[in-house]
Amino acid sequence: MQLTELQIGLIALGVAGIGAVVGYNMWQEKRHRQTAERALGETHADVLIDPPDAPPRRLEPTLDFDLSDDAAPMSDPSATQPVRRDMQEPMLADESVTDITEPLKSVAGSPADADRTVAQWATDVPTDVSTNAPPEPLADGWADRQVEELITIEFEAPVAATEFQRTWNDLTQTLAVTMRLRGRDEHAGRWLPLTAQTAGALSKVELAVQLADRRGALSEASVSALAHALQGVADRFLAVVHFPDVRELLGRARELDSFAASVDVQIGLNLVAGESLISGTKLRGLAEAQGFTLSGGQFHARDDVGNTLYTLCSLDAEQFSADTMKALQTQGVTLLLDVPTVADGARQFDRMVMVAEQFAHTLGAKVVDDNRQPLSPASLALIRGKVAEFQGRMIQFGIKPGSESASRLFS
């Protein structure tokens, strides 16, 4: 069949239209690539080629002093107890300290991704994720560089906060990384803490990634999973992610974890019953009279803003509750001071000693160590000095005892 001039013209117009669409898409792709390259600047291509050095064997905190020289009854002092960073409860003096070397498990994309090292993942780092050092934290001090790493996401066009949150939650469902997020709303001219209820149009997002806590340092697997999640954000929103030097990041995490383990100490004062067991009803009355509140199976002495100063718990690790206190009969209790997480630890130790003596007098109990040996004034004075020493090390390192940063690190 012979085509008419009209049909030939329509075919030509269709071909021209398809060519225009293809050309426009190619132009858009080139423009976005150039935008990403300008935002990234010069990258360090060799940063992640080699795998990070193997982390050193973790050393748990050990006591560098012996009270037996100053107080003969305390040949094996329990008043100062290292905290195992894989456990929330304090460690008894006669427990062995185990090595913790296995990193946190996290999965990104598929089970195979979780087993890949950072170096393997880095071989296919896309062009829109920068391995340059991230920008320094803003002057408002939102991120603490001692315990956190700042990662910035910059959007080419404003993104709805609710849409970002939905995407981020989907990408990080299995991510075992502790972090805080905030977004910049340029229209409102302020930073917004990102929650499911946050509304606004975001030009950038900042992530404060925690380098370590009592479970250990940030692991290679966790960093790899985080990078994959950030790549998903970059793909979804045409964003540029400023990702840190991974070897430096992991090195900082190991250094912080090693230091934290060296000062992660709890001070415990044991009160053991005399001729009769300690009554739960009487114990609760004394605790509440001293301002303690019952929470999480322990009594907490708190400051004016609700921060825990020290706790009162059962000597046999039994959980206290309002329902069981009436029938409780116990052989002893322990007052615990978590040294890194309280401000002015020496002063709080003095207060705890005073409370222990008051409790002992009223309950007919004795203040002893784990060997059931009395704690002498000389021993208590030496322990108080060690509390001040541990906290002095923290201040010298740049972490204030009792601060929010200390609470995050020793959680």
CSV table of C-alpha atoms in Angstrom, one decimal:
chain,number,residue,atom,x,y,z
A,1,MET,CA,0.0,0.0,0.0
A,2,GLN,CA,1.4,3.4,-1.0
A,3,LEU,CA,1.7,5.9,1.9
A,4,THR,CA,0.2,9.3,1.5
A,5,GLU,CA,2.1,12.4,2.3
A,6,LEU,CA,0.1,12.9,5.5
A,7,GLN,CA,1.1,9.4,6.8
A,8,ILE,CA,4.8,10.0,5.9
A,9,GLY,CA,4.7,13.3,7.7
A,10,LEU,CA,3.1,11.8,10.8
A,11,ILE,CA,5.8,9.0,10.9
A,12,ALA,CA,8.5,11.6,10.6
A,13,LEU,CA,7.0,13.7,13.5
A,14,GLY,CA,6.8,10.5,15.6
A,15,VAL,CA,10.5,9.7,15.0
A,16,ALA,CA,11.5,13.2,15.7
A,17,GLY,CA,9.5,13.2,19.0
A,18,ILE,CA,11.1,10.0,20.2
A,19,GLY,CA,14.6,11.4,19.4
A,20,ALA,CA,13.8,14.6,21.3
A,21,VAL,CA,12.8,12.6,24.4
A,22,VAL,CA,15.9,10.4,24.3
A,23,GLY,CA,18.1,13.5,23.8
A,24,TYR,CA,16.4,15.3,26.7
A,25,ASN,CA,17.0,12.3,29.0
A,26,MET,CA,20.6,12.1,28.1
A,27,TRP,CA,21.0,15.9,28.7
A,28,GLN,CA,19.3,15.5,32.2
A,29,GLU,CA,21.6,12.6,33.1
A,30,LYS,CA,24.7,14.6,32.1
A,31,ARG,CA,23.5,17.6,34.1
A,32,HIS,CA,22.9,15.6,37.3
A,33,ARG,CA,26.3,13.9,36.9
A,34,GLN,CA,28.0,17.3,36.6
A,35,THR,CA,26.1,18.6,39.6
A,36,ALA,CA,27.2,15.6,41.7
A,37,GLU,CA,30.8,16.0,40.6
A,38,ARG,CA,30.9,19.7,41.5
A,39,ALA,CA,29.5,18.9,44.9
A,40,LEU,CA,31.9,16.1,45.5
A,41,GLY,CA,35.0,18.0,44.5
A,42,GLU,CA,38.3,16.0,44.5
A,43,THR,CA,37.9,12.5,45.9
A,44,HIS,CA,40.6,10.3,47.4
A,45,ALA,CA,40.4,7.2,45.2
A,46,ASP,CA,42.8,5.1,47.3
A,47,VAL,CA,41.1,5.6,50.7
A,48,LEU,CA,39.1,2.3,50.7
A,49,ILE,CA,41.2,0.1,48.3
A,50,ASP,CA,42.9,-1.8,51.1
A,51,PRO,CA,40.9,-3.3,54.0
A,52,PRO,CA,41.3,-1.5,57.4
A,53,ASP,CA,43.9,-2.9,59.7
A,54,ALA,CA,42.6,-5.7,61.9
A,55,PRO,CA,41.3,-4.2,65.1
A,56,PRO,CA,43.4,-5.0,68.2
A,57,ARG,CA,42.2,-7.4,70.8
A,58,ARG,CA,39.8,-5.5,73.0
A,59,LEU,CA,41.1,-5.0,76.6
A,60,GLU,CA,38.5,-4.7,79.3
A,61,PRO,CA,39.2,-2.3,82.1
A,62,THR,CA,41.4,-3.5,84.9
A,63,LEU,CA,42.1,-1.9,88.2
A,64,ASP,CA,45.5,-0.3,88.5
A,65,PHE,CA,45.4,0.0,92.3
A,66,ASP,CA,45.3,-2.4,95.3
A,67,LEU,CA,43.6,-1.3,98.5
A,68,SER,CA,45.2,-4.1,100.5
A,69,ASP,CA,48.3,-1.9,101.1
A,70,ASP,CA,46.2,0.7,102.8
A,71,ALA,CA,43.5,-1.4,104.4
A,72,ALA,CA,44.4,-5.0,105.2
A,73,PRO,CA,40.8,-6.3,105.3
A,74,MET,CA,40.3,-5.5,101.6
A,75,SER,CA,42.7,-7.9,99.9
A,76,ASP,CA,40.3,-8.4,97.0
A,77,PRO,CA,38.3,-5.1,96.9
A,78,SER,CA,34.9,-5.2,95.3
A,79,ALA,CA,34.2,-1.6,95.9
A,80,THR,CA,35.5,-0.8,92.5
A,81,GLN,CA,34.1,-2.9,89.7
A,82,PRO,CA,34.9,-2.7,86.0
A,83,VAL,CA,31.8,-2.7,83.8
A,84,ARG,CA,31.7,-5.3,81.0
A,85,ARG,CA,30.8,-3.3,77.9
A,86,ASP,CA,28.6,-6.1,76.5
A,87,MET,CA,26.4,-6.1,79.6
A,88,GLN,CA,24.1,-3.6,81.3
A,89,GLU,CA,24.5,-5.1,84.8
A,90,PRO,CA,27.7,-4.6,86.8
A,91,MET,CA,30.2,-7.4,87.0
A,92,LEU,CA,31.0,-9.1,90.4
A,93,ALA,CA,34.5,-8.9,91.6
A,94,ASP,CA,35.1,-12.6,91.3
A,95,GLU,CA,33.8,-13.0,87.7
A,96,SER,CA,36.2,-13.5,84.9
A,97,VAL,CA,36.5,-10.9,82.2
A,98,THR,CA,35.9,-12.2,78.7
A,99,ASP,CA,37.1,-10.8,75.4
A,100,ILE,CA,34.5,-9.2,73.1
A,101,THR,CA,35.7,-9.3,69.5
A,102,GLU,CA,32.6,-10.1,67.5
A,103,PRO,CA,31.2,-7.0,65.8
A,104,LEU,CA,27.5,-6.1,65.8
A,105,LYS,CA,25.5,-7.8,63.0
A,106,SER,CA,23.8,-5.7,60.4
A,107,VAL,CA,22.2,-6.6,57.1
A,108,ALA,CA,22.0,-4.3,54.1
A,109,GLY,CA,20.1,-5.5,51.0
A,110,SER,CA,20.8,-9.2,51.2
A,111,PRO,CA,22.6,-11.7,53.5
A,112,ALA,CA,25.6,-11.5,51.2
A,113,ASP,CA,25.9,-7.8,51.8
A,114,ALA,CA,26.2,-8.3,55.6
A,115,ASP,CA,29.3,-10.5,55.2
A,116,ARG,CA,31.1,-8.1,52.9
A,117,THR,CA,33.9,-6.0,54.4
A,118,VAL,CA,34.1,-2.3,54.0
A,119,ALA,CA,36.9,-2.7,51.5
A,120,GLN,CA,34.9,-5.0,49.3
A,121,TRP,CA,31.9,-2.7,49.4
A,122,ALA,CA,34.1,0.3,48.5
A,123,THR,CA,35.1,-1.2,45.2
A,124,ASP,CA,31.7,-0.2,43.8
A,125,VAL,CA,31.1,3.1,45.7
A,126,PRO,CA,28.9,5.2,43.3
A,127,THR,CA,29.9,8.6,42.1
A,128,ASP,CA,27.3,10.4,44.1
A,129,VAL,CA,28.6,9.2,47.5
A,130,SER,CA,31.7,11.3,48.5
A,131,THR,CA,34.5,9.7,50.5
A,132,ASN,CA,35.8,13.2,51.4
A,133,ALA,CA,35.9,14.1,55.0
A,134,PRO,CA,32.5,15.5,56.0
A,135,PRO,CA,32.0,19.1,56.9
A,136,GLU,CA,32.9,20.2,60.4
A,137,PRO,CA,30.0,20.4,62.8
A,138,LEU,CA,28.2,23.7,62.9
A,139,ALA,CA,28.9,26.2,65.6
A,140,ASP,CA,25.8,25.1,67.5
A,141,GLY,CA,27.7,22.0,68.7
A,142,TRP,CA,24.8,19.6,67.9
A,143,ALA,CA,27.3,16.8,67.1
A,144,ASP,CA,30.1,15.9,69.5
A,145,ARG,CA,33.1,15.0,67.5
A,146,GLN,CA,34.6,13.1,70.4
A,147,VAL,CA,31.9,10.4,70.3
A,148,GLU,CA,30.1,10.9,67.0
A,149,GLU,CA,30.9,11.2,63.3
A,150,LEU,CA,28.9,13.8,61.2
A,151,ILE,CA,27.6,12.7,57.8
A,152,THR,CA,25.8,15.2,55.6
A,153,ILE,CA,23.2,14.5,52.9
A,154,GLU,CA,22.6,17.4,50.4
A,155,PHE,CA,19.5,17.5,48.2
A,156,GLU,CA,19.5,19.0,44.8
A,157,ALA,CA,15.9,20.1,45.4
A,158,PRO,CA,14.0,20.4,48.7
A,159,VAL,CA,12.6,17.1,49.9
A,160,ALA,CA,9.5,16.7,52.1
A,161,ALA,CA,10.6,15.7,55.6
A,162,THR,CA,7.8,13.1,55.8
A,163,GLU,CA,8.9,11.5,52.5
A,164,PHE,CA,12.5,11.4,53.6
A,165,GLN,CA,11.6,9.8,56.9
A,166,ARG,CA,9.5,7.1,55.1
A,167,THR,CA,12.4,6.3,52.8
A,168,TRP,CA,15.0,6.3,55.6
A,169,ASN,CA,12.9,4.1,57.8
A,170,ASP,CA,12.5,1.5,55.0
A,171,LEU,CA,16.3,1.6,54.3
A,172,THR,CA,17.4,1.2,57.9
A,173,GLN,CA,15.0,-1.3,59.4
A,174,THR,CA,17.9,-3.8,60.1
A,175,LEU,CA,20.6,-1.2,60.6
A,176,ALA,CA,22.5,-1.7,63.9
A,177,VAL,CA,23.9,1.8,64.2
A,178,THR,CA,23.1,4.3,66.9
A,179,MET,CA,22.6,7.8,65.4
A,180,ARG,CA,20.7,11.0,65.6
A,181,LEU,CA,19.2,12.9,62.6
A,182,ARG,CA,18.2,16.5,62.0
A,183,GLY,CA,17.1,18.3,58.8
A,184,ARG,CA,17.6,21.8,57.5
A,185,ASP,CA,14.4,23.6,56.5
A,186,GLU,CA,15.7,26.6,54.5
A,187,HIS,CA,12.2,28.2,54.2
A,188,ALA,CA,11.8,28.2,58.0
A,189,GLY,CA,15.5,29.0,58.5
A,190,ARG,CA,16.2,26.4,61.1
A,191,TRP,CA,17.2,22.8,61.9
A,192,LEU,CA,14.5,20.3,62.7
A,193,PRO,CA,14.8,17.1,64.7
A,194,LEU,CA,13.6,14.4,62.4
A,195,THR,CA,10.7,12.3,63.7
A,196,ALA,CA,7.7,10.8,62.0
A,197,GLN,CA,5.8,13.9,62.8
A,198,THR,CA,8.3,16.4,61.4
A,199,ALA,CA,6.9,18.6,58.6
A,200,GLY,CA,8.9,20.9,56.3
A,201,ALA,CA,11.0,20.9,53.1
A,202,LEU,CA,14.6,19.8,53.7
A,203,SER,CA,17.6,21.0,51.8
A,204,LYS,CA,20.0,18.8,53.8
A,205,VAL,CA,20.1,16.2,56.5
A,206,GLU,CA,22.8,15.6,59.1
A,207,LEU,CA,23.5,12.3,60.8
A,208,ALA,CA,25.5,12.1,64.0
A,209,VAL,CA,26.7,8.5,64.0
A,210,GLN,CA,27.8,7.2,67.4
A,211,LEU,CA,31.3,5.6,67.3
A,212,ALA,CA,31.1,3.3,70.3
A,213,ASP,CA,29.0,2.3,73.3
A,214,ARG,CA,29.1,-0.4,75.9
A,215,ARG,CA,28.6,-3.0,73.3
A,216,GLY,CA,31.9,-2.0,71.6
A,217,ALA,CA,33.1,0.0,68.7
A,218,LEU,CA,31.3,0.7,65.4
A,219,SER,CA,32.0,-2.3,63.2
A,220,GLU,CA,33.0,-2.7,59.6
A,221,ALA,CA,29.7,-4.5,58.9
A,222,SER,CA,27.7,-1.7,60.4
A,223,VAL,CA,29.6,1.0,58.4
A,224,SER,CA,29.0,-1.0,55.2
A,225,ALA,CA,25.2,-1.3,55.9
A,226,LEU,CA,25.0,2.4,56.7
A,227,ALA,CA,26.8,3.2,53.4
A,228,HIS,CA,24.3,1.1,51.5
A,229,ALA,CA,21.4,2.9,53.2
A,230,LEU,CA,22.9,6.3,52.3
A,231,GLN,CA,23.3,5.1,48.7
A,232,GLY,CA,19.6,4.3,48.6
A,233,VAL,CA,18.9,7.9,49.7
A,234,ALA,CA,21.2,9.3,47.1
A,235,ASP,CA,19.5,7.2,44.4
A,236,ARG,CA,16.0,8.1,45.5
A,237,PHE,CA,16.4,11.9,45.9
A,238,LEU,CA,19.4,12.7,43.6
A,239,ALA,CA,21.3,13.6,46.7
A,240,VAL,CA,25.0,14.0,47.4
A,241,VAL,CA,26.3,12.2,50.5
A,242,HIS,CA,29.5,13.3,52.2
A,243,PHE,CA,30.8,10.1,53.6
A,244,PRO,CA,34.0,10.0,55.8
A,245,ASP,CA,37.3,8.2,55.2
A,246,VAL,CA,36.3,4.7,56.4
A,247,ARG,CA,39.7,3.7,57.8
A,248,GLU,CA,39.9,6.9,59.8
A,249,LEU,CA,36.3,6.4,61.0
A,250,LEU,CA,36.9,2.8,62.2
A,251,GLY,CA,40.2,3.9,63.7
A,252,ARG,CA,38.5,6.6,65.7
A,253,ALA,CA,35.8,4.2,66.8
A,254,ARG,CA,38.4,1.7,68.1
A,255,GLU,CA,40.4,4.4,69.9
A,256,LEU,CA,37.3,5.7,71.6
A,257,ASP,CA,36.2,2.2,72.6
A,258,SER,CA,39.6,1.4,74.0
A,259,PHE,CA,39.6,4.6,76.1
A,260,ALA,CA,36.0,4.1,77.3
A,261,ALA,CA,36.8,0.6,78.4
A,262,SER,CA,39.7,1.9,80.5
A,263,VAL,CA,37.5,4.3,82.5
A,264,ASP,CA,34.2,2.3,82.5
A,265,VAL,CA,34.0,1.5,86.2
A,266,GLN,CA,31.2,1.2,88.7
A,267,ILE,CA,31.7,1.7,92.5
A,268,GLY,CA,29.7,-0.7,94.6
A,269,LEU,CA,29.0,-0.7,98.4
A,270,ASN,CA,27.4,-3.9,99.7
A,271,LEU,CA,25.1,-3.9,102.7
A,272,VAL,CA,24.7,-7.4,104.2
A,273,ALA,CA,22.1,-8.4,106.7
A,274,GLY,CA,23.1,-8.9,110.4
A,275,GLU,CA,21.2,-11.3,112.6
A,276,SER,CA,17.9,-11.1,110.6
A,277,LEU,CA,17.1,-10.7,106.9
A,278,ILE,CA,16.4,-7.2,105.5
A,279,SER,CA,12.7,-6.6,105.1
A,280,GLY,CA,11.5,-5.4,101.7
A,281,THR,CA,8.9,-3.1,103.3
A,282,LYS,CA,11.4,-1.5,105.6
A,283,LEU,CA,13.9,-1.2,102.7
A,284,ARG,CA,11.4,0.5,100.5
A,285,GLY,CA,10.4,2.9,103.2
A,286,LEU,CA,14.1,3.9,103.8
A,287,ALA,CA,14.7,4.3,100.1
A,288,GLU,CA,11.7,6.5,99.4
A,289,ALA,CA,12.6,8.6,102.5
A,290,GLN,CA,16.0,9.2,100.9
A,291,GLY,CA,14.4,10.3,97.6
A,292,PHE,CA,14.9,7.1,95.7
A,293,THR,CA,12.4,6.1,93.0
A,294,LEU,CA,11.7,2.5,91.9
A,295,SER,CA,12.3,2.0,88.1
A,296,GLY,CA,13.5,-0.9,86.0
A,297,GLY,CA,13.9,-3.3,89.0
A,298,GLN,CA,16.1,-0.9,91.0
A,299,PHE,CA,15.8,2.2,93.2
A,300,HIS,CA,17.3,5.3,91.6
A,301,ALA,CA,18.7,8.4,93.4
A,302,ARG,CA,18.2,11.2,90.9
A,303,ASP,CA,19.3,14.8,90.6
A,304,ASP,CA,16.9,17.8,90.1
A,305,VAL,CA,16.5,17.1,86.3
A,306,GLY,CA,16.0,13.3,86.7
A,307,ASN,CA,19.4,12.0,86.0
A,308,THR,CA,20.5,8.9,88.0
A,309,LEU,CA,23.2,9.6,90.5
A,310,TYR,CA,23.5,6.0,92.0
A,311,THR,CA,21.2,3.0,92.3
A,312,LEU,CA,20.1,0.6,95.0
A,313,CYS,CA,19.7,-3.0,93.8
A,314,SER,CA,19.5,-6.5,95.3
A,315,LEU,CA,22.7,-8.2,96.2
A,316,ASP,CA,21.5,-11.5,94.5
A,317,ALA,CA,20.5,-9.7,91.3
A,318,GLU,CA,16.7,-10.1,92.1
A,319,GLN,CA,14.6,-7.4,90.5
A,320,PHE,CA,12.7,-5.1,92.8
A,321,SER,CA,9.0,-4.4,92.1
A,322,ALA,CA,6.2,-2.7,94.0
A,323,ASP,CA,4.3,-5.9,94.1
A,324,THR,CA,7.0,-8.0,95.6
A,325,MET,CA,8.6,-5.6,98.1
A,326,LYS,CA,6.0,-6.4,100.8
A,327,ALA,CA,7.0,-10.1,100.9
A,328,LEU,CA,10.7,-9.6,100.2
A,329,GLN,CA,13.3,-10.9,102.6
A,330,THR,CA,16.9,-10.4,101.4
A,331,GLN,CA,20.4,-11.0,102.7
A,332,GLY,CA,21.7,-7.8,101.3
A,333,VAL,CA,21.6,-4.9,98.8
A,334,THR,CA,24.2,-2.9,96.8
A,335,LEU,CA,24.5,0.8,96.2
A,336,LEU,CA,26.1,1.4,92.8
A,337,LEU,CA,27.8,4.5,91.4
A,338,ASP,CA,28.3,4.5,87.6
A,339,VAL,CA,31.5,6.6,87.5
A,340,PRO,CA,31.4,7.9,83.8
A,341,THR,CA,27.8,8.9,83.8
A,342,VAL,CA,27.6,11.2,86.9
A,343,ALA,CA,29.0,14.7,87.3
A,344,ASP,CA,31.3,15.4,90.3
A,345,GLY,CA,31.7,11.7,91.0
A,346,ALA,CA,33.8,12.2,94.2
A,347,ARG,CA,31.0,14.2,95.7
A,348,GLN,CA,28.3,11.7,94.7
A,349,PHE,CA,30.5,8.9,96.2
A,350,ASP,CA,30.5,10.8,99.5
A,351,ARG,CA,26.7,11.0,99.4
A,352,MET,CA,26.4,7.3,98.6
A,353,VAL,CA,28.7,6.4,101.5
A,354,MET,CA,26.6,8.5,103.8
A,355,VAL,CA,23.4,6.8,102.6
A,356,ALA,CA,25.0,3.4,103.0
A,357,GLU,CA,25.9,4.1,106.6
A,358,GLN,CA,22.4,5.4,107.3
A,359,PHE,CA,20.8,2.3,105.8
A,360,ALA,CA,23.2,0.0,107.6
A,361,HIS,CA,22.4,1.6,110.9
A,362,THR,CA,18.6,1.4,110.4
A,363,LEU,CA,18.6,-2.1,108.9
A,364,GLY,CA,21.2,-3.6,111.3
A,365,ALA,CA,23.4,-4.3,108.3
A,366,LYS,CA,27.1,-3.9,107.6
A,367,VAL,CA,28.9,-2.1,104.7
A,368,VAL,CA,31.3,-4.7,103.3
A,369,ASP,CA,33.1,-5.8,100.1
A,370,ASP,CA,32.3,-8.9,98.1
A,371,ASN,CA,34.5,-10.9,100.6
A,372,ARG,CA,32.2,-9.7,103.4
A,373,GLN,CA,35.1,-7.7,104.8
A,374,PRO,CA,34.3,-4.3,106.4
A,375,LEU,CA,35.3,-1.1,104.4
A,376,SER,CA,37.5,1.1,106.5
A,377,PRO,CA,37.6,4.9,106.3
A,378,ALA,CA,41.1,4.6,104.7
A,379,SER,CA,39.8,2.3,102.0
A,380,LEU,CA,36.8,4.6,101.3
A,381,ALA,CA,39.1,7.6,101.0
A,382,LEU,CA,41.3,5.8,98.5
A,383,ILE,CA,38.4,4.7,96.4
A,384,ARG,CA,37.1,8.3,96.4
A,385,GLY,CA,40.4,9.4,95.1
A,386,LYS,CA,40.3,6.9,92.3
A,387,VAL,CA,36.8,8.1,91.3
A,388,ALA,CA,38.2,11.5,90.8
A,389,GLU,CA,41.2,10.1,88.9
A,390,PHE,CA,38.9,8.2,86.4
A,391,GLN,CA,36.8,11.3,85.8
A,392,GLY,CA,40.0,13.4,85.4
A,393,ARG,CA,41.0,11.1,82.6
A,394,MET,CA,37.7,11.6,80.9
A,395,ILE,CA,38.0,15.4,81.1
A,396,GLN,CA,41.5,15.2,79.7
A,397,PHE,CA,40.2,13.1,76.8
A,398,GLY,CA,37.5,15.7,76.1
A,399,ILE,CA,34.4,13.9,77.5
A,400,LYS,CA,32.8,15.5,80.5
A,401,PRO,CA,31.5,13.0,83.1
A,402,GLY,CA,27.8,13.1,83.4
A,403,SER,CA,27.3,14.9,80.1
A,404,GLU,CA,25.0,13.9,77.3
A,405,SER,CA,28.0,12.6,75.4
A,406,ALA,CA,29.1,10.5,78.3
A,407,SER,CA,25.6,9.1,78.7
A,408,ARG,CA,25.6,8.1,75.0
A,409,LEU,CA,29.1,6.5,75.1
A,410,PHE,CA,28.4,4.6,78.3
A,411,SER,CA,25.0,3.3,77.4
